Short mmCIF file of C-alpha atoms and ligand atoms in Angstrom, two decimals:
data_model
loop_
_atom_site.label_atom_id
_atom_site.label_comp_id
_atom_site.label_asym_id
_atom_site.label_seq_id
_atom_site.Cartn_x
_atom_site.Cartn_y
_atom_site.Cartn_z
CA UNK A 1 0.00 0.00 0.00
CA UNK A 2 1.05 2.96 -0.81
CA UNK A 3 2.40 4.63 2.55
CA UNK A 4 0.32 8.35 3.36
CA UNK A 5 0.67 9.48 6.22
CA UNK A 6 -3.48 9.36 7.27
CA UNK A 7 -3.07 11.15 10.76
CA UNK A 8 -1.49 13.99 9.42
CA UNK A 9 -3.92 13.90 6.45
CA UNK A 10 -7.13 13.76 9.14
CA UNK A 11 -5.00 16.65 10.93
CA UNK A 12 -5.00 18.77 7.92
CA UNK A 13 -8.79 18.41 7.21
CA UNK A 14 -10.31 19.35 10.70
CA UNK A 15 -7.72 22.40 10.46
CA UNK A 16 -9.65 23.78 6.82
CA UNK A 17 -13.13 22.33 8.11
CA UNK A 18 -13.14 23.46 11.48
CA UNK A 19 -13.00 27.46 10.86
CA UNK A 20 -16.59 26.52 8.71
CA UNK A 21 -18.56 24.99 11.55
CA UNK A 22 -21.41 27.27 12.06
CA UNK A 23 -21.20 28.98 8.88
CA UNK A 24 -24.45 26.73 6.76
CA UNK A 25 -26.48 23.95 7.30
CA UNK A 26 -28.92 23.31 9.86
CA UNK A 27 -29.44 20.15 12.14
CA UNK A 28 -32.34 17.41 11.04
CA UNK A 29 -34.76 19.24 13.16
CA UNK A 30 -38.16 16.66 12.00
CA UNK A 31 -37.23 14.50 14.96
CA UNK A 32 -36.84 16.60 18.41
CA UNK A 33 -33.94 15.02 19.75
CA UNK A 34 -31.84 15.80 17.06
CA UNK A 35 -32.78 18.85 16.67
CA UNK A 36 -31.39 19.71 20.31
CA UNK A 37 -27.70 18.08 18.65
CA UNK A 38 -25.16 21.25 18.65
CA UNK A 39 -23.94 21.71 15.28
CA UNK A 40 -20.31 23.12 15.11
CA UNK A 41 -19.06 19.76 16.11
CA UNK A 42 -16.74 17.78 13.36
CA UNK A 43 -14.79 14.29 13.40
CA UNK A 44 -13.35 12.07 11.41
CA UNK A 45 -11.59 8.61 11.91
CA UNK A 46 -10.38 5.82 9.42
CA UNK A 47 -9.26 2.39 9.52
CA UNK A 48 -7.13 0.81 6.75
CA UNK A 49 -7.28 -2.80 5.72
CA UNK A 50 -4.03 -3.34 7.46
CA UNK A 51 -6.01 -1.85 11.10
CA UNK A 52 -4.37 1.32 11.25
CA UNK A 53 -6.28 4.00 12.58
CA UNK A 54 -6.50 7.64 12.80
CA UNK A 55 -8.61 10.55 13.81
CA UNK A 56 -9.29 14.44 14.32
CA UNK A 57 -11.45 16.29 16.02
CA UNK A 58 -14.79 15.10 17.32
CA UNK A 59 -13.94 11.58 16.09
CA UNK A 60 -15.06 9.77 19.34
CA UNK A 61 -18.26 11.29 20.37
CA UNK A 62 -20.87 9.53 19.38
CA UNK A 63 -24.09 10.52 17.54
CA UNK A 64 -27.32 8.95 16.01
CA UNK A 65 -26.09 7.19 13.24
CA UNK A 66 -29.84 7.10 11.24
CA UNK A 67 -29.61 6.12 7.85
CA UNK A 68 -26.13 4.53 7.98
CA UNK A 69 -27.48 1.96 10.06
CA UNK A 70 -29.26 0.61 6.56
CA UNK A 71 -25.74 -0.45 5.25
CA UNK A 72 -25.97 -2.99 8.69
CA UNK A 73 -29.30 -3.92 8.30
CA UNK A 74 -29.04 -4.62 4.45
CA UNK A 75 -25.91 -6.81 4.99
CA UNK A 76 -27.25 -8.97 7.34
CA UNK A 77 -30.49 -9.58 5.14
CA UNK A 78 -28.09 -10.25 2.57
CA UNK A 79 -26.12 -12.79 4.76
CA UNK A 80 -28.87 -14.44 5.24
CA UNK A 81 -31.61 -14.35 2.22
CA UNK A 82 -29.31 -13.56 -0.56
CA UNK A 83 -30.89 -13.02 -3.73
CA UNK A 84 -34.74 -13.94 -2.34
CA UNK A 85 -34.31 -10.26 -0.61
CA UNK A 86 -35.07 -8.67 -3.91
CA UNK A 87 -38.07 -9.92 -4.43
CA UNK A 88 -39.62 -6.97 -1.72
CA UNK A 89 -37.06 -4.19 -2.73
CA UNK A 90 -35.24 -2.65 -5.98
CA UNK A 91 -31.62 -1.48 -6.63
CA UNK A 92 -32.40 1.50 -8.48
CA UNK A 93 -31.57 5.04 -7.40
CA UNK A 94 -34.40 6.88 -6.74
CA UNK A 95 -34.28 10.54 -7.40
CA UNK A 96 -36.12 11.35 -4.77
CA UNK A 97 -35.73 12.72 -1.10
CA UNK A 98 -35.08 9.98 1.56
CA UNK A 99 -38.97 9.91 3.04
CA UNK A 100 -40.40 10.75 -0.49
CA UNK A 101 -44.27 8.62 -0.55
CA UNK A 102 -44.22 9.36 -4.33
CA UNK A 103 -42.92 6.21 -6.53
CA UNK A 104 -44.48 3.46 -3.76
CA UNK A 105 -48.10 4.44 -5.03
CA UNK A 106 -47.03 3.97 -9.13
CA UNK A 107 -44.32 0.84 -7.65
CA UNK A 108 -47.03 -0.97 -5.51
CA UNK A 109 -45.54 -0.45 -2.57
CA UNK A 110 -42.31 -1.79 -3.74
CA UNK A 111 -39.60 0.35 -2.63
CA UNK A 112 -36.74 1.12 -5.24
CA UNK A 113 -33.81 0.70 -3.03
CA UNK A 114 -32.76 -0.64 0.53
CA UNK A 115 -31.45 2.73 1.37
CA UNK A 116 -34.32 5.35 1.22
CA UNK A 117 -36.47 4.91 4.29
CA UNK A 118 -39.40 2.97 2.12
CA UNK A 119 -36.43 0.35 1.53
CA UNK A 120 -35.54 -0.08 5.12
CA UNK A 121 -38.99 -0.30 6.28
CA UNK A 122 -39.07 -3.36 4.28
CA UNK A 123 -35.80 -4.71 5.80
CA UNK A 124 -36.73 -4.58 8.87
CA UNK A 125 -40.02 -6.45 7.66
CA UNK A 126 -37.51 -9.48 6.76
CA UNK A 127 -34.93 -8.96 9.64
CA UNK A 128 -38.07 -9.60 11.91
CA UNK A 129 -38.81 -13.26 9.90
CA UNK A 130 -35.22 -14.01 10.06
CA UNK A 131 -34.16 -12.60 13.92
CA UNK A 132 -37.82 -12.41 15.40
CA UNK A 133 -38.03 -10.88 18.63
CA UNK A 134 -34.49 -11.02 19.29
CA UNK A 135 -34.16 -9.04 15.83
CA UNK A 136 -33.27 -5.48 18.11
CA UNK A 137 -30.89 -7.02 20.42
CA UNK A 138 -29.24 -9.41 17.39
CA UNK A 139 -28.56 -6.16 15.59
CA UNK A 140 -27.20 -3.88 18.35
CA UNK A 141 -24.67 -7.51 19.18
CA UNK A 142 -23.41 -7.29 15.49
CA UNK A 143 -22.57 -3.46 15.92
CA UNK A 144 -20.48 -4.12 19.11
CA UNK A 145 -19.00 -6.82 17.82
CA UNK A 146 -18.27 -4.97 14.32
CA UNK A 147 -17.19 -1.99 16.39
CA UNK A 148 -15.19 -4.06 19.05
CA UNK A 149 -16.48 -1.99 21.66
CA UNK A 150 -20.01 -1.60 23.96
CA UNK A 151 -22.37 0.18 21.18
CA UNK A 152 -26.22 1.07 22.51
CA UNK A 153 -29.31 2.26 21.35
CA UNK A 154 -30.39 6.39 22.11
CA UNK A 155 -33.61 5.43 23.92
CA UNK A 156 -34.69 8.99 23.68
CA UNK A 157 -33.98 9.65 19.81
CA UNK A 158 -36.14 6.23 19.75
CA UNK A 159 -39.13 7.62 21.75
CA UNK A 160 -38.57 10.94 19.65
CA UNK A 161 -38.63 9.71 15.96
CA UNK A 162 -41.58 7.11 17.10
CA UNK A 163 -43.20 9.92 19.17
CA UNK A 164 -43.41 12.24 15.42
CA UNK A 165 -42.51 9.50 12.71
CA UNK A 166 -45.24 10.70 10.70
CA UNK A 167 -44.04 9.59 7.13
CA UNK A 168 -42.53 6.50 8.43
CA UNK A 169 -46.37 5.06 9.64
CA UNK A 170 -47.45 6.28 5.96
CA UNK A 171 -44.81 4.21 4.39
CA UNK A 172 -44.99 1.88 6.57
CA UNK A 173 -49.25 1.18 5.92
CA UNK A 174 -49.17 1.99 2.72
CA UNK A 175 -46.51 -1.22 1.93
CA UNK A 176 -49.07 -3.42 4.23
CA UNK A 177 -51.69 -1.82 2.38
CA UNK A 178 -49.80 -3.67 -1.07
CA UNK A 179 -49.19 -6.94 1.21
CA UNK A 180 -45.41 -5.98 1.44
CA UNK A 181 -45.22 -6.00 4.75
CA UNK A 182 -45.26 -9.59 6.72
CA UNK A 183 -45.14 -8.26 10.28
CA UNK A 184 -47.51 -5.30 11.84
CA UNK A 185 -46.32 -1.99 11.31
CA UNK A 186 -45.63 -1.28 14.83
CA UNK A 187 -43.29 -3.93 15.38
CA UNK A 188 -41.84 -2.95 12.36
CA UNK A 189 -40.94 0.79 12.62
CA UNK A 190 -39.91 -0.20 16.16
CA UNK A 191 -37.01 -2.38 14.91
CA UNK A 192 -36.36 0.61 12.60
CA UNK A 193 -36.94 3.76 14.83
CA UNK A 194 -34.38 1.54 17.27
CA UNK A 195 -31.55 0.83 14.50
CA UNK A 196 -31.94 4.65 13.11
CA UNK A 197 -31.45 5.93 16.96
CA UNK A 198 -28.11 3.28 17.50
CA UNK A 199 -25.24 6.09 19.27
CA UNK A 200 -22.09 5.63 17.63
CA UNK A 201 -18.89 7.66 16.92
CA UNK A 202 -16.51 8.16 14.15
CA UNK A 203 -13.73 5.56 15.26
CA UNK A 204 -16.64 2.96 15.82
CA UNK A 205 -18.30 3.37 12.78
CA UNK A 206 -14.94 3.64 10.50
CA UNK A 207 -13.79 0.43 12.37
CA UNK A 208 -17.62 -1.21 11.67
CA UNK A 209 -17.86 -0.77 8.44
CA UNK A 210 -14.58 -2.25 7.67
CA UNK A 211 -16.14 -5.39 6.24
CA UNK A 212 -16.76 -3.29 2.92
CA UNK A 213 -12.95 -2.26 2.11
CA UNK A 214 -12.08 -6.24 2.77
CA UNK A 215 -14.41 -7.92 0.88
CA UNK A 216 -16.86 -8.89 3.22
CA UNK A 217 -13.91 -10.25 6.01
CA UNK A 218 -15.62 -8.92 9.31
CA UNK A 219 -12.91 -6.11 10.60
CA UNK A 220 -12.12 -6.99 13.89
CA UNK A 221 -12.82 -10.63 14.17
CA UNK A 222 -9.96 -13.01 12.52
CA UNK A 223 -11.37 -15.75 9.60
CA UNK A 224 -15.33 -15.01 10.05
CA UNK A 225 -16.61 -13.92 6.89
CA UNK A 226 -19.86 -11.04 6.63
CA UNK A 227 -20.43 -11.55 3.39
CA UNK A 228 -18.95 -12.62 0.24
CA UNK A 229 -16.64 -10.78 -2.19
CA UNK A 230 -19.75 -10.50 -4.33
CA UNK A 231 -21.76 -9.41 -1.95
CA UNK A 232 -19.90 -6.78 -0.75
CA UNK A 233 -19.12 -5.41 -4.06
CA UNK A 234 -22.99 -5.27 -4.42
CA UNK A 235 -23.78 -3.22 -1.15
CA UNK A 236 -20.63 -0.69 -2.61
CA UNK A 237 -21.91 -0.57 -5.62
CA UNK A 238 -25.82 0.74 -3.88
CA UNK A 239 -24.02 3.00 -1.51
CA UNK A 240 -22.24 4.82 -4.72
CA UNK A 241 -25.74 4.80 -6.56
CA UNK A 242 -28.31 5.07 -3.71
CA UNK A 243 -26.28 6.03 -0.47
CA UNK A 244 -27.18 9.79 -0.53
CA UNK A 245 -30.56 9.74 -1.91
CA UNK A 246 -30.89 12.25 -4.21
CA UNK A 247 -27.66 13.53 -4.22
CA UNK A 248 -26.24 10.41 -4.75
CA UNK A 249 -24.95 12.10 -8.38
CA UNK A 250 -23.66 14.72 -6.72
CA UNK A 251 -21.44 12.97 -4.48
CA UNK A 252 -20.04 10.46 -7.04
CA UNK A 253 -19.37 13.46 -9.08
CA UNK A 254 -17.34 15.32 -6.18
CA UNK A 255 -16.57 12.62 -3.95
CA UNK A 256 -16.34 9.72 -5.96
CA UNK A 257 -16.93 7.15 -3.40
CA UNK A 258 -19.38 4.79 -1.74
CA UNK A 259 -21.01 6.79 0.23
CA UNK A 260 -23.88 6.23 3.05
CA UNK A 261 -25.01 9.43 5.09
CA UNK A 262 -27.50 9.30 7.98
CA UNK A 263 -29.61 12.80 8.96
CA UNK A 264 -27.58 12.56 12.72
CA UNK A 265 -24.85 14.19 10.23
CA UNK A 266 -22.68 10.98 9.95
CA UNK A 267 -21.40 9.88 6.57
CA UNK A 268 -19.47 6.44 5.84
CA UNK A 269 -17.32 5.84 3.00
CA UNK A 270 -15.49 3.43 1.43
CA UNK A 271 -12.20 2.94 -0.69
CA UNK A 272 -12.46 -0.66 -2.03
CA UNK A 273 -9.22 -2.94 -0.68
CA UNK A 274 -7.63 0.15 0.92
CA UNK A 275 -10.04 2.05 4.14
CA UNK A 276 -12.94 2.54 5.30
CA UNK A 277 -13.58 6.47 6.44
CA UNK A 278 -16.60 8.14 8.80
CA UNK A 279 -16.88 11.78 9.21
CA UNK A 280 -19.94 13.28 11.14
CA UNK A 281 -20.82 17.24 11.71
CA UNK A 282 -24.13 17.23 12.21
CA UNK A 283 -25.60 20.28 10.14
CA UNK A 284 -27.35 19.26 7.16
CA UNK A 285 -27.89 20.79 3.71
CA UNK A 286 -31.41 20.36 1.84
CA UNK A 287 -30.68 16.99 1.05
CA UNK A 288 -30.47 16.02 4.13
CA UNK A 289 -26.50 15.21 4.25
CA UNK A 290 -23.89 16.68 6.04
CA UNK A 291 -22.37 19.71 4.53
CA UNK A 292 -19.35 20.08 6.15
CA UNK A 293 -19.28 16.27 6.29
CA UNK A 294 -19.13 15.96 2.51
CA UNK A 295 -16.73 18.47 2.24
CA UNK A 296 -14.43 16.82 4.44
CA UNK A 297 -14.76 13.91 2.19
CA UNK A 298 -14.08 15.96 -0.98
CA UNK A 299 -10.65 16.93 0.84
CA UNK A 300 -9.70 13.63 1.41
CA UNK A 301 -9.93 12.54 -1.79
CA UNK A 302 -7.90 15.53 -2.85
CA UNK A 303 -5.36 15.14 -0.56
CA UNK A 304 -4.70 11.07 -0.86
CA UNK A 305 -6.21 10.57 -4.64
CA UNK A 306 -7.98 7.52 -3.26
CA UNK A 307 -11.03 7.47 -5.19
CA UNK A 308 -12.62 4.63 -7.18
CA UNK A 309 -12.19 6.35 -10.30
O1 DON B 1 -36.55 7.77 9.12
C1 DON B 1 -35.96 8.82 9.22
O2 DON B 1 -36.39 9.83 8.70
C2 DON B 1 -34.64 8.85 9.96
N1 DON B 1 -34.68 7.94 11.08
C3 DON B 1 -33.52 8.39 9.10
C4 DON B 1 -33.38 9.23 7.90
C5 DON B 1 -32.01 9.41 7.44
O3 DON B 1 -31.02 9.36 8.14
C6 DON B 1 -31.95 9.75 6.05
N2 DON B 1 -30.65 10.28 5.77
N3 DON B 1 -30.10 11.03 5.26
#
C-alpha cells in the first residue's frame, strides 16, 4: 500500500473544516432530539485494511447514526436471504428525497432501493422473519462486535422519531396496504426507529464498516466472513448509486466514493481494498447530508487521490 501518512492527512482536514462549523447547514430538526444536537461539532476517523487508525477532532463522540445503520441492516439480510431479498425491494436510485411517498403508489408499494427509508422499512419487515423478537438485540450484538467496543441504542432519539414518525407510519401502511409487509407496522418501525437511533462515533463506525474495504472479512474478528466478495461489491456498488438519496450524483461526481449518510450528520465511505472512512458534523444541507461532512470527504480525496475512479 502505498504509505500516506493518514493522521497527518485527518489533521490537515479538521484544520480547513473546522474554521466553517457554524457557517451553513442546519441540524435534522423533524425528529426533536436531534434537533437539540449542537452543530459546530466535526470528526473524522479511518481504519485501513491493514487496522491502522487515525482521527481528528470530534472523532469519538458519538451521535445517532440514522440512515447509515441501513448499510448494517441490508448486509445482514443479505447474509442471510441472498438473492430472495429482492423480491420486496429494488436497486435503483431513486431521485427522490429519503422519506419521499411518491414512486411506492405507481411501484405498488415496492420500494426502489434498501437505502431510502421505504427500503428499510421493508428490511426490517424481513430482519423480523429471520431474527424475530431477538431481531433489536441481534442487531445492536453485530454493531459491538463490528465496532469491538459496547455500542447502545439512544432510547430517547427512539421515543422521539416514534413519538413524530409521521411519514414513516405512511410508508410503513401503505406497503401493508400492497401486502409488502409480513409483520404489523408497529413492530416494524420499532425495529427501525431503534436501529436509526443506534449512538455511535466516528472511530466505531470507520472500524464497523470495515467489512466493505475487505471484501466482506468482518474487521475486527480473525477468519469469520460477513459476506462474500460479491456481496460486498454489491452493497458498494448501492451505496455509490443510492447512499445519498438524491444527491447520490452529486457525491459520485465530487466525492467519488461509496457513500452512506445518515440525517444525525454521519457519513461512511469506502475505498475498495484500501479504508474505510466516517466523518460526522451534524448540520445538514437540503438533502439532508452533512455539509461540512461531505466536504471533508471531498478533501480527502484531494489530498490522498484515493477514489474509485
Ligand atoms: O426515518 C428517518 O427519517 C430517519 N430515522 C432516518 C433518515 C435518514 O437518516 C436519512 N438520511 N439522510
Amino acid at each position: 500500500m502505498q504509505t500516506l501518512n493518514f493522521q497527518a492527512v485527518l489533521d490537515e482536514i479538521d484544520a480547513e473544516i473546522r474554521p466553517q462549523l457554524g457557517a451553513g447547514g442546519t441540524v435534522a430538526s423533524y425528529i426533536p432530539a436531534l434537533a437539540r444536537v449542537a452543530p459546530a461539532q466535526f470528526g473524522i476517523a479511518l481504519r485501513t485494511v491493514d487496522d491502522r487508525e487515525a482521527c481528528a477532532g470530534d472523532a469519538r463522540t458519538p451521535f445517532s447514526i440514522q440512515s447509515i445503520s441501513k448499510l448494517f441492516t441490508l448486509s445482514l439480510a443479505m447474509q442471510r436471504m441472498g438473492d430472495g431479498l429482492w423480491e420486496r425491494i429494488g436497486r435503483e436510485p431513486s431521485g427522490s428525497p429519503f422519506n419521499s411517498l411518491v414512486q411506492l403508489e405507481t411501484e405498488q408499494g415496492k420500494p426502489r432501493n434498501p437505502f431510502i427509508n421505504a427500503g428499510a422499512i421493508a428490511l426490517a419487515d424481513r430482519l423480523l422473519t429471520l431474527f424475530g423478537a431477538s431481531a433489536k438485540s441481534d442487531l445492536l450484538a453485530l454493531m459491538c462486535t463490528l465496532a469491538s467496543e459496547p455500542v447502545a441504542f439512544d432510547d430517547e432519539v427512539a421515543a422521539s422519531e416514534a413519538a413524530t414518525g409521521y411519514r414513516n407510519h405512511a410508508l410503513a401502511n401503505f406497503m401493508k396496504s400492497f401486502g409488502k409487509l409480513d409483520h404489523a407496522v408497529e413492530a416494524v418501525l420499532d425495529l427501525y426507529f431503534h436501529q436509526c437511533a443506534i449512538a455511535m462515533s466516528c472511530v466505531q463506525l470507520a472500524r464497523a464498516a470495515g467489512y466493505l474495504c475487505r471484501d466482506g472479512a468482518h474487521p475486527c474478528a480473525p477468519g469469520v466472513k460477513l459476506l462474500t466478495e460479491r456481496q460486498t461489491r454489491r452493497v458498494n456498488s448501492l451505496m455509490l448509486t443510492c447512499g445519498t438519496y438524491d444527491a447520490a450524483g452529486e457525491f459520485a461526481f465530487r466525492v467519488g466514493l461509496p457513500c452512506k449518510s445518515g440525517v444525525g450528520g454521519g457519513i461512511v465511505a469506502v475505498v475498495p481494498d484500501r479504508l474505510t472512512l466516517a466523518v460526522w458534523s451534524p448540520a445538514l444541507d437540503a438533502t439532508g447530508n452533512s455539509l461540512l461532512g461531505m466536504k471533508a470527504l471531498e478533501l480527502f480525496v484531494a489530498k490522498t487521490g484515493l477514489s474509485v475512479f
